[in-house]
CSV table of C-alpha atoms in Angstrom, one decimal:
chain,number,residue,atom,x,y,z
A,260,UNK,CA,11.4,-14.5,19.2
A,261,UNK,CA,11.4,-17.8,20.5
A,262,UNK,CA,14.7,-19.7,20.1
A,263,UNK,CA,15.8,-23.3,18.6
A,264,UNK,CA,14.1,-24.7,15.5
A,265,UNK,CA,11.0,-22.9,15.9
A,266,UNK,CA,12.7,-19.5,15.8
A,267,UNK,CA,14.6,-20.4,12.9
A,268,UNK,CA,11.7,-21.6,11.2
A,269,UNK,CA,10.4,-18.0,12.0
A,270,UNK,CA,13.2,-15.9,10.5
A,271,UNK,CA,13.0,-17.7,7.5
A,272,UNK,CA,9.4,-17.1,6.9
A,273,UNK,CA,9.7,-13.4,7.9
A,274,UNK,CA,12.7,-13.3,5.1
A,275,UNK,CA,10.1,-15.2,2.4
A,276,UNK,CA,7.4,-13.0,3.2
A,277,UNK,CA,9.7,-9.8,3.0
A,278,UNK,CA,10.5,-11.0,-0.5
A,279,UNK,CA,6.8,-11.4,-1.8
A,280,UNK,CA,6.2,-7.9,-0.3
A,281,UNK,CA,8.8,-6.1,-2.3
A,282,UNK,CA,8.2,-8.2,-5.1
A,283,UNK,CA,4.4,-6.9,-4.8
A,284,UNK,CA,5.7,-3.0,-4.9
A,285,UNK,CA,8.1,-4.0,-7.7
A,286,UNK,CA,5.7,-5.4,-10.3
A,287,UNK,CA,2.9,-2.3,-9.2
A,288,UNK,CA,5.1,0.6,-9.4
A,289,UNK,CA,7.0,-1.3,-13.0
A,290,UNK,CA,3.0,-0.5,-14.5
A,291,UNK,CA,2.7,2.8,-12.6
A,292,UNK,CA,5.1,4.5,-14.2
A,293,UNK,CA,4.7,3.5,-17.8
A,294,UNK,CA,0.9,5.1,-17.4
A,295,UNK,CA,1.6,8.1,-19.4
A,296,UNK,CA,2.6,6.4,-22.3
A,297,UNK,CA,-0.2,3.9,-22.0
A,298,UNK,CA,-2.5,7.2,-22.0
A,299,UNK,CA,-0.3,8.5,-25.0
A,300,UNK,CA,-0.8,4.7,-26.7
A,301,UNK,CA,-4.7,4.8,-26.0
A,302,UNK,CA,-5.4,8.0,-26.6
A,303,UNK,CA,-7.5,8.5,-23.5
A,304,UNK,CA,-8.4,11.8,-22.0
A,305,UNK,CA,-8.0,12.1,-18.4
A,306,UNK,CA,-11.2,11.2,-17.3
A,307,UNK,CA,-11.5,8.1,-19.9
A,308,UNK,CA,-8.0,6.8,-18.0
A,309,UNK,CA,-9.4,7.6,-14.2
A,310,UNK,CA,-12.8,4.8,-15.7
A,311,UNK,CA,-10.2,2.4,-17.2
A,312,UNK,CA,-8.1,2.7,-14.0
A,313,UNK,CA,-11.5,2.0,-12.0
A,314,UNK,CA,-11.1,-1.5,-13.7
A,315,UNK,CA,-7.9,-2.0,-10.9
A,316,UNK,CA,-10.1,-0.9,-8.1
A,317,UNK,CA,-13.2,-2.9,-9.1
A,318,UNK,CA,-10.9,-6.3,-9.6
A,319,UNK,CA,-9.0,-5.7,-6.7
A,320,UNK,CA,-12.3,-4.7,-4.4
A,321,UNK,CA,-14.1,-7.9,-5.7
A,322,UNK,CA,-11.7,-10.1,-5.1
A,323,UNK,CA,-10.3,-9.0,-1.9
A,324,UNK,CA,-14.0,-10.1,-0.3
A,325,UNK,CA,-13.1,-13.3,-2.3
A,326,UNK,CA,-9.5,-14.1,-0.8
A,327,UNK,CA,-10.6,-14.8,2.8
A,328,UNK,CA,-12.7,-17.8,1.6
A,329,UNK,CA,-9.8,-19.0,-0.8
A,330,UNK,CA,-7.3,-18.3,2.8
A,331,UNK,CA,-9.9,-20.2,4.8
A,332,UNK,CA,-9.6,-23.0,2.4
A,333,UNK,CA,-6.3,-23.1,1.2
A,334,UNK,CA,-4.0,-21.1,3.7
A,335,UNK,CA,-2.5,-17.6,3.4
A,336,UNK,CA,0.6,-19.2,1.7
A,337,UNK,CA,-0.7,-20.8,-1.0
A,338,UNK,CA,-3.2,-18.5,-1.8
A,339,UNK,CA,0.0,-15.8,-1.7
A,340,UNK,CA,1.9,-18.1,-4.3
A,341,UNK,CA,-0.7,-18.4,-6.9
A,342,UNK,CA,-1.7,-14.3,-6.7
A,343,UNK,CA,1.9,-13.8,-7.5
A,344,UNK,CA,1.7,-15.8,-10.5
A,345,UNK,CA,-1.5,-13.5,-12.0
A,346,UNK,CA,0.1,-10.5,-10.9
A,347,UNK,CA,3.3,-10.9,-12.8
A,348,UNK,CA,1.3,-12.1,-15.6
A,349,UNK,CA,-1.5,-9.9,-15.5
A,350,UNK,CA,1.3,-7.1,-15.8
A,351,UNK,CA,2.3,-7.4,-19.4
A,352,UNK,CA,-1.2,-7.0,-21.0
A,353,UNK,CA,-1.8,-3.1,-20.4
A,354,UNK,CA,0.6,-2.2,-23.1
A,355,UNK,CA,-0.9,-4.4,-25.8
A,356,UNK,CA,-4.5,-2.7,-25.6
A,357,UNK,CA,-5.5,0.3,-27.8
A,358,UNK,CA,-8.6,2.4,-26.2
A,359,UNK,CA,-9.6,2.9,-22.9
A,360,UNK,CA,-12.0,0.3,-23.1
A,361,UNK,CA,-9.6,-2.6,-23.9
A,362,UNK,CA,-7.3,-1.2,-21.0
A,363,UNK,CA,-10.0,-1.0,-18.3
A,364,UNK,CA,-10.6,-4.3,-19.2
A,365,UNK,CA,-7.2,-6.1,-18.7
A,366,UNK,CA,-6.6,-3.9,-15.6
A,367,UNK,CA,-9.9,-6.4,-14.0
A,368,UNK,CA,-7.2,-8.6,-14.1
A,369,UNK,CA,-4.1,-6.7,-12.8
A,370,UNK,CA,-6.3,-5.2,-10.2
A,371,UNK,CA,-7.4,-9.0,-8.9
A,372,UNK,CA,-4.3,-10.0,-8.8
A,373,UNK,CA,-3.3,-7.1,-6.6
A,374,UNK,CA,-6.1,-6.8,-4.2
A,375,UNK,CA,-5.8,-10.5,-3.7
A,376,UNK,CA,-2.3,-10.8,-3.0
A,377,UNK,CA,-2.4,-7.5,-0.5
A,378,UNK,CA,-4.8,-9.7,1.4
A,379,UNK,CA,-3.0,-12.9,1.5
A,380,UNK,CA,0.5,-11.6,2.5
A,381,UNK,CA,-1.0,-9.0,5.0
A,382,UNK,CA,-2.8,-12.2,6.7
A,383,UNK,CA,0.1,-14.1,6.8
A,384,UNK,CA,2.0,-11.3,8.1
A,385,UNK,CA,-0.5,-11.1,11.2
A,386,UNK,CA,-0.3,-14.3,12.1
A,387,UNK,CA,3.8,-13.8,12.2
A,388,UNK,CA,3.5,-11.0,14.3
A,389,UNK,CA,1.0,-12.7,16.6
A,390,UNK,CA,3.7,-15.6,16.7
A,391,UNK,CA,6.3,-13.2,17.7
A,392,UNK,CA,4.6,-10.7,19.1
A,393,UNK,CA,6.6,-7.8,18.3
A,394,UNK,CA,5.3,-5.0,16.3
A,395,UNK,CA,7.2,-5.7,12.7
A,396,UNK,CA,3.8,-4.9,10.3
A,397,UNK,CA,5.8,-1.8,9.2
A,398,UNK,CA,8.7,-3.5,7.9
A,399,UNK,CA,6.9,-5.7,5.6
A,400,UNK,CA,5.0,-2.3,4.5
A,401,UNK,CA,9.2,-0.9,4.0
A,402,UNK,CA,9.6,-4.5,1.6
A,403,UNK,CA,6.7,-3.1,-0.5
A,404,UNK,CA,7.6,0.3,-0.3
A,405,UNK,CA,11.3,-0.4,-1.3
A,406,UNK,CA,9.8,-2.7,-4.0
A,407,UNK,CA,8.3,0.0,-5.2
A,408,UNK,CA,10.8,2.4,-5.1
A,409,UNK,CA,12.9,0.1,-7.3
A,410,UNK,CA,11.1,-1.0,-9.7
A,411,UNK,CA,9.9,2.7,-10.0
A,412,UNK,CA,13.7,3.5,-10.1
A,413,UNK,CA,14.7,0.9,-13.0
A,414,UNK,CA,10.9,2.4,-15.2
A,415,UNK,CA,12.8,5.7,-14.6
A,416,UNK,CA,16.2,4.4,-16.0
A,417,UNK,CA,14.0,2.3,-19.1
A,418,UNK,CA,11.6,4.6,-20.2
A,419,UNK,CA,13.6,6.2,-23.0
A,420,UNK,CA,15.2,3.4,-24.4
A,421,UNK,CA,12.4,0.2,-24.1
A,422,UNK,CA,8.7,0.5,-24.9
A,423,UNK,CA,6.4,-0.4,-22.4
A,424,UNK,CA,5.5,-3.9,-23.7
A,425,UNK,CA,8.9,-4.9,-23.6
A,426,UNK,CA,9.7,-3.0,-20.4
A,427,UNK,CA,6.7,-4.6,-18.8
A,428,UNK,CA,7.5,-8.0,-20.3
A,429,UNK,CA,10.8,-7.9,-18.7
A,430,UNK,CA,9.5,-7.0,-15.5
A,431,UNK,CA,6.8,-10.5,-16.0
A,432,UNK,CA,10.0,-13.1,-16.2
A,433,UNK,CA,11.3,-11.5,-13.6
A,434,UNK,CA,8.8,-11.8,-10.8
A,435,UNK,CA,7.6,-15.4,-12.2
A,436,UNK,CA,11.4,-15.9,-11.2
A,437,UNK,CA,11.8,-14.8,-7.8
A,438,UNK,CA,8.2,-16.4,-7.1
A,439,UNK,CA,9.5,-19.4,-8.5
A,440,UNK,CA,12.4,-19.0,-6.3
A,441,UNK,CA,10.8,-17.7,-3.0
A,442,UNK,CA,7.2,-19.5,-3.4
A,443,UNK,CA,8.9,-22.9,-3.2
A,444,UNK,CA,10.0,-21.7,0.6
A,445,UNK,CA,7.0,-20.1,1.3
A,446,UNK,CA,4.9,-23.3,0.3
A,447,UNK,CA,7.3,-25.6,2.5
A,448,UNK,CA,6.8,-23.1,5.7
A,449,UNK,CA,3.8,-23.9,7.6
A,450,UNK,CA,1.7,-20.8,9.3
A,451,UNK,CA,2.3,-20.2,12.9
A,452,UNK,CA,0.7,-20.7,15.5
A,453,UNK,CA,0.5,-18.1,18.0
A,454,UNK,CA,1.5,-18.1,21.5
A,455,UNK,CA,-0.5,-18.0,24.8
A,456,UNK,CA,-1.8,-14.7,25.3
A,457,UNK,CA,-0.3,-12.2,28.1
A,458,UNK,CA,-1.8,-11.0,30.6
A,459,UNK,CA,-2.2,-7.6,28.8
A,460,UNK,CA,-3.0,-6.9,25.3
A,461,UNK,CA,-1.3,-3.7,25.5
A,462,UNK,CA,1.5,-2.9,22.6
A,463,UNK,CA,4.8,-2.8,24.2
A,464,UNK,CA,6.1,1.0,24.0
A,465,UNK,CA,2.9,1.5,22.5
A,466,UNK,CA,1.6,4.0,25.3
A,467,UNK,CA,-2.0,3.1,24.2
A,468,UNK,CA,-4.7,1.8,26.4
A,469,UNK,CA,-5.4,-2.4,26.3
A,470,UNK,CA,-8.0,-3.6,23.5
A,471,UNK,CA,-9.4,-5.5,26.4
A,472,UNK,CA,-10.6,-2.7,28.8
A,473,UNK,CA,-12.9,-1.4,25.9
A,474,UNK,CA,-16.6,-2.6,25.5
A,475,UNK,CA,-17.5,-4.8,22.5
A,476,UNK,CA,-19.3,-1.5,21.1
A,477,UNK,CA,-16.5,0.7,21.1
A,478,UNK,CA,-14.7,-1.7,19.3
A,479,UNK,CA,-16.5,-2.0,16.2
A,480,UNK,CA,-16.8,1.8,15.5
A,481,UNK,CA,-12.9,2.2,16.1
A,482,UNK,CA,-12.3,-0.6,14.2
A,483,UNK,CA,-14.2,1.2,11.6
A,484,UNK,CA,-12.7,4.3,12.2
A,485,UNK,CA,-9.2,2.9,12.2
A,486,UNK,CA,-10.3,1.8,8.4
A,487,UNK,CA,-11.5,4.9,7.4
A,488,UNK,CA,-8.1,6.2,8.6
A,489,UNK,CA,-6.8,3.9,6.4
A,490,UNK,CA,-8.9,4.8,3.7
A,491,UNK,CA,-8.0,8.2,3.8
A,492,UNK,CA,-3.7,7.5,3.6
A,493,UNK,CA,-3.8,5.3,1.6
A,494,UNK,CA,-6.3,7.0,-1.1
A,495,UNK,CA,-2.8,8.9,-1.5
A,496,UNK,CA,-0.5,5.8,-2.1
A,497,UNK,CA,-2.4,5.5,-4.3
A,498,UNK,CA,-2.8,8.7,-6.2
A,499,UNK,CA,0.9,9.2,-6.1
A,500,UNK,CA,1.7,5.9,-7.7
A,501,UNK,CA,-1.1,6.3,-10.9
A,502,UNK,CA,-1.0,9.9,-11.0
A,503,UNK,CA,2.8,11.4,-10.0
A,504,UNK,CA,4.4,11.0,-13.2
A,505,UNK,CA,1.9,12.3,-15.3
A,506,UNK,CA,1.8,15.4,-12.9
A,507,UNK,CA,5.5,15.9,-13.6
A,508,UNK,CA,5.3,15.4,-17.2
A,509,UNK,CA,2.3,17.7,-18.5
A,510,UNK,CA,1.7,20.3,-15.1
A,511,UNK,CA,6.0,21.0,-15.2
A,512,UNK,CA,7.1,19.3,-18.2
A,513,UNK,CA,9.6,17.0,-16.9
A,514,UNK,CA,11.3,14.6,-19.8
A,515,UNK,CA,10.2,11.5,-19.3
A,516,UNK,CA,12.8,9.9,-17.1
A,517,UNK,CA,12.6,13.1,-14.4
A,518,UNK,CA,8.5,12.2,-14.3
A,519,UNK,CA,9.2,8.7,-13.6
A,520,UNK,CA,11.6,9.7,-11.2
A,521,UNK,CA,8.7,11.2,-9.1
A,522,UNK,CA,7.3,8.4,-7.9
A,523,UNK,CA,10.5,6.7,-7.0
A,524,UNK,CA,11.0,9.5,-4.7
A,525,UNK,CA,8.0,9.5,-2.9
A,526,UNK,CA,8.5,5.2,-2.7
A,527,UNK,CA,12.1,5.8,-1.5
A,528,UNK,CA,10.8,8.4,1.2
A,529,UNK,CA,7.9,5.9,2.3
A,530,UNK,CA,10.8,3.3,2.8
A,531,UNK,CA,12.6,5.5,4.7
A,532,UNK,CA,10.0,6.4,7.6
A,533,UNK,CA,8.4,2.5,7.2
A,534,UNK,CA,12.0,1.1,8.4
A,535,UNK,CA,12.1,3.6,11.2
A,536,UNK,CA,8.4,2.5,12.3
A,537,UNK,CA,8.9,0.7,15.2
A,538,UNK,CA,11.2,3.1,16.4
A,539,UNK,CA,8.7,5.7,16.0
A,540,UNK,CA,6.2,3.6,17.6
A,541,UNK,CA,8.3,2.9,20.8
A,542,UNK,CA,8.7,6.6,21.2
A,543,UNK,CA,5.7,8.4,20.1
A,544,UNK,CA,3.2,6.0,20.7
A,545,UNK,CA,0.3,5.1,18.3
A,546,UNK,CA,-1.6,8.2,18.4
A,547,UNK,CA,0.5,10.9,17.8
A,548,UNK,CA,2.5,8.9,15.5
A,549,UNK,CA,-0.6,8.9,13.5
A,550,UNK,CA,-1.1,12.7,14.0
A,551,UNK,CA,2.1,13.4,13.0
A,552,UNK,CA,2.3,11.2,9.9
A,553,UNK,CA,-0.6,13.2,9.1
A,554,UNK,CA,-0.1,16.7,9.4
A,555,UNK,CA,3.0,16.1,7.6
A,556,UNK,CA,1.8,14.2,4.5
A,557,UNK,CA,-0.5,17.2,4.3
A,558,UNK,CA,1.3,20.0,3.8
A,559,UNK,CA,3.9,18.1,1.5
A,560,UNK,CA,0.9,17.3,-0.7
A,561,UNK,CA,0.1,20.8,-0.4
A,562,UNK,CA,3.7,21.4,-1.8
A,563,UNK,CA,3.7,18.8,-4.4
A,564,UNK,CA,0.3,20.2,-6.1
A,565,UNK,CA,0.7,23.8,-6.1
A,566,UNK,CA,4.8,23.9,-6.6
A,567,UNK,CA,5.5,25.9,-10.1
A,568,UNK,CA,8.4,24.1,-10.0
A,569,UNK,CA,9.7,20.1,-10.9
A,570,UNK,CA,12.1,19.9,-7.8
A,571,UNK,CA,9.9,22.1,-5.5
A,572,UNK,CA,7.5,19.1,-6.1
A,573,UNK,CA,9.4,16.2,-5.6
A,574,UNK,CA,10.6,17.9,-2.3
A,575,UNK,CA,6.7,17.7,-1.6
A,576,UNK,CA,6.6,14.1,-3.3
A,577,UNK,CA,9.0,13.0,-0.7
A,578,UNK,CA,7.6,14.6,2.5
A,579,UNK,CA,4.1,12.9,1.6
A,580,UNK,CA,5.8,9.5,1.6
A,581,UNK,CA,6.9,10.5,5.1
A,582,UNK,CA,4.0,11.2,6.3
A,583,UNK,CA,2.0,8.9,5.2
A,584,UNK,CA,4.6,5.9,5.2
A,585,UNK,CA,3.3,4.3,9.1
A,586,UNK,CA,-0.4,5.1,9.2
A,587,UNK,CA,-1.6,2.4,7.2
A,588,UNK,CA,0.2,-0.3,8.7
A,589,UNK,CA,-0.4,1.5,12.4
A,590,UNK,CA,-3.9,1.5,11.3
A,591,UNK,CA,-3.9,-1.9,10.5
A,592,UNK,CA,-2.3,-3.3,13.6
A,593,UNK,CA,-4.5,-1.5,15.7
A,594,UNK,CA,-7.6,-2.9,14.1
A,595,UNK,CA,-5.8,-6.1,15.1
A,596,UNK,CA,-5.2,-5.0,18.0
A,597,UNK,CA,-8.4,-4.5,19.2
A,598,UNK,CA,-10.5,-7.0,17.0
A,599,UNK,CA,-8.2,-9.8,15.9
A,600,UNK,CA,-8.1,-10.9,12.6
A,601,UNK,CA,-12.0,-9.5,11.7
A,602,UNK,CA,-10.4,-6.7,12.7
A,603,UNK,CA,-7.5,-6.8,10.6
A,604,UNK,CA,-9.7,-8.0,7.5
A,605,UNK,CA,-12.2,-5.3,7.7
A,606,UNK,CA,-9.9,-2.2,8.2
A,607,UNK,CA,-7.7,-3.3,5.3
A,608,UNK,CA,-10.6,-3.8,2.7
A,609,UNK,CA,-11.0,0.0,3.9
A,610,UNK,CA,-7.5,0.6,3.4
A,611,UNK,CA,-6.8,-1.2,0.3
A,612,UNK,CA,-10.0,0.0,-1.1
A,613,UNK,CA,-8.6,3.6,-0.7
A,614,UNK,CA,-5.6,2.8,-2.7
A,615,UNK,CA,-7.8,1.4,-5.5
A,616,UNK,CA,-10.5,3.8,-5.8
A,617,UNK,CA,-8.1,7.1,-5.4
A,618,UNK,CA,-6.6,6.7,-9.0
A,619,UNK,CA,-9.4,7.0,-10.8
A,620,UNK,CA,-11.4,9.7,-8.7
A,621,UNK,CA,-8.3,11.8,-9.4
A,622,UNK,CA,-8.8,11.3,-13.4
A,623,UNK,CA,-12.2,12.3,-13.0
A,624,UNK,CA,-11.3,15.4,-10.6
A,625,UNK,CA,-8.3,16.3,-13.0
A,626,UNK,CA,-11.5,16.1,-15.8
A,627,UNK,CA,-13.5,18.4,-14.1
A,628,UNK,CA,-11.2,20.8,-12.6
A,629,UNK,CA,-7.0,20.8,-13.3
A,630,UNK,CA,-4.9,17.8,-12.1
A,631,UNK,CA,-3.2,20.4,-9.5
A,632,UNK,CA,-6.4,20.5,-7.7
A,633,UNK,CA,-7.3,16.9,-8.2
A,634,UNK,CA,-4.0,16.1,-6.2
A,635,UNK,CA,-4.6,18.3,-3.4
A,636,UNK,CA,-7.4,15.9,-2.3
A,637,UNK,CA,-4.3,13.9,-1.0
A,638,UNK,CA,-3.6,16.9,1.1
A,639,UNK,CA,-7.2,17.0,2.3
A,640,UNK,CA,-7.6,13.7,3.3
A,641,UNK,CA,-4.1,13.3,5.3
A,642,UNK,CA,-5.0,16.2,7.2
A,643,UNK,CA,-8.9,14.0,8.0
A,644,UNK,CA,-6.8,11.4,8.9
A,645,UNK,CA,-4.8,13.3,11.7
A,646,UNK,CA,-7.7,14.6,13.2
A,647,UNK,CA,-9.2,11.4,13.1
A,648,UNK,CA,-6.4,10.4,15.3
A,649,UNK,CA,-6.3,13.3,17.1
A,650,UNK,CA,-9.8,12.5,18.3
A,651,UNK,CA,-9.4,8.9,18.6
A,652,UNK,CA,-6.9,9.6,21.7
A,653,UNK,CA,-9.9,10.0,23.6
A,654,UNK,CA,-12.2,7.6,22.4
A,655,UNK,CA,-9.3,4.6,23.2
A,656,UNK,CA,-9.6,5.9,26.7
A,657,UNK,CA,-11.4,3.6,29.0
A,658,UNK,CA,-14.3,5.3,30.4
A,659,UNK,CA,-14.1,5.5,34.5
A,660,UNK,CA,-17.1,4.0,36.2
């Protein structure tokens, strides 16, 4: 990190960004686990709630193609402030709706907010870590995870005693406060510029080969690949955080406060194995980081679906948040890695497009077949994802001439 005022002026914006991260996982997971008695308030069978949650994906996908224009014109930080603001507000109106309808509706909103806001912090994020150059993606992922497992924590401790307008409400003031607080730092911080390039683009302790000895070809399908990877991971984020606690609650019958409690597990396990990522990183390497995260988020899902019993599943709960806790933000800096910040853009509208469309292709799975067997597409696509980087071991290798 470089030293003096500039380095300073670093911490602090790693610090502000950290904050916006967790404050991202907070206000998601706050709405994520009230979703069973939203479904109970609506009336909605399981396949009407997977269409009203499509209204997330379809506002978030929109808009994420939207936010690098708004970033071009306005700067990451700004445009990071101002999704804040619609995300916190955009969480209180689920609760007041009535049908499915109403709630796909509002969810537009919610889901804008959120795509747009994953975009805007995860480019400010790059340019950090091109500023510092040290691989840190992960622990911003560990903010939102940690967020998540929080506010999933506090649903957990609320659900029997407030109702989900004023639990949600509560959770609004809150975040307009600490983006009050923390956007008035961000806004003052400039973006950095990074330094010089080294002689080799190679991730330190990364034991991958440099971006720069592949052809221009190669690039764009594993940039593509690396998305689908992605994709795949975080189609079971995403899953997990819409579909968890109502798993618990009508496959086990948990009480209410044990089905919340499912989610906050898995979060609490994803924070756990983001904060050791660079560790991970240094030892493993990318690739069979990515194999391993894998494998392992695979057969916990396998666990979590099929377990006839509540703690049998959150033991499965957890070991997917393991597993799956460093491939998305791996996937992500390799993108980067390899393509700069096209690169970056293009896997994570993969990515985060994974995370929006999972939740409702589970309600319609869950429709069709049982919400055991919808869930164990999680397991299915984890294990896609470690062959993918299985394979891609080889296809990173520059070919001898």
């Amino acid at each position: 990190m470089p030293r003096g005022p500039a380095g300073a002026q670093l911490a602090r914006l790693r610090t502000v960004l950290t904050v916006f991260f967790a404050l991202d996982g907070f206000v998601f997971a706050g709405w994520v686990v009230r979703i069973p008695d939203i479904k109970d308030q609506t009336g909605a069978s399981p396949s009407a709630l997977g269409l009203a949650l499509l209204g997330v994906s379809a506002g978030g996908v929109a808009t994420m193609v939207l936010t690098g224009g708004l970033i071009r014109r306005y700067g990451a930080h700004v445009v990071t402030v101002g999704t804040a603001v619609l995300l916190c507000a955009g969480v209180v109106l689920p609760p007041l709706t009535r049908s499915a309808l109403a709630l796909g509706l509002v969810l537009l909103v919610f889901g804008a907010a959120f795509g747009s806001i994953n975009v805007a912090m995860n480019s400010a994020a790059v340019d950090l870590v091109a500023a510092l150059r040290r691989p840190i993606l992960p622990s911003f992922h560990a903010a939102f995870s940690l967020g998540g497992m929080l506010g999933a924590g506090l649903g957990a401790l609320v659900a029997g005693h407030l109702s989900p307008t004023r639990h949600l409400l509560l959770l609004a003031l809150l975040g307009l406060a600490v983006t009050a607080f923390a956007g008035r730092a961000l806004l003052a911080l400039p973006a950095p510029k990074p330094p010089p390039a080294p002689d080799s683009t190679a991730e330190p302790g990364g034991g991958d080969e440099p971006a720069a000895a592949l052809p221009a070809g190669r690039v764009r399908v594993l940039v593509a690949v690396l998305g689908l990877m992605a994709l795949c991971t975080a189609y079971g984020e995403g899953a997990m955080a819409d579909w968890s606690a109502l798993h618990l609650k009508e496959s086990l019958d948990a009480g209410p406060g044990l089905a919340a409690a499912g989610y906050s597990v898995f979060a609490l396990a994803m924070t756990a194995g983001r904060l050791s990522g660079t560790a991970l990183l240094l030892r493993l390497g990318q690739n069979r980081a990515l194999v391993a995260g894998g494998a392992t988020a695979c057969a916990g899902m396998v666990l979590g679906s099929f377990s006839p019993y509540v703690w049998g599943a959150l033991a499965g709960f957890a070991l997917t948040g393991l597993g799956l806790a460093n491939i998305f933000p791996i996937a992500i800096g390799r993108a980067g890695e390899l393509a700069g910040p096209h690169g970056v853009a293009a896997a994570s509208t993969l990515g985060y497009g994974g995370m929006l469309l999972g939740p409702p292709a589970i309600g319609f799975l869950a429709d069709w077949f049982s919400l055991r067997a919808a869930l164990s597409t999680v397991a299915l696509l984890a294990g896609a994802a470690a062959l993918i980087a299985y394979a891609m071991q080889y296809a990173t290798r520059p070919r001898k001439a």
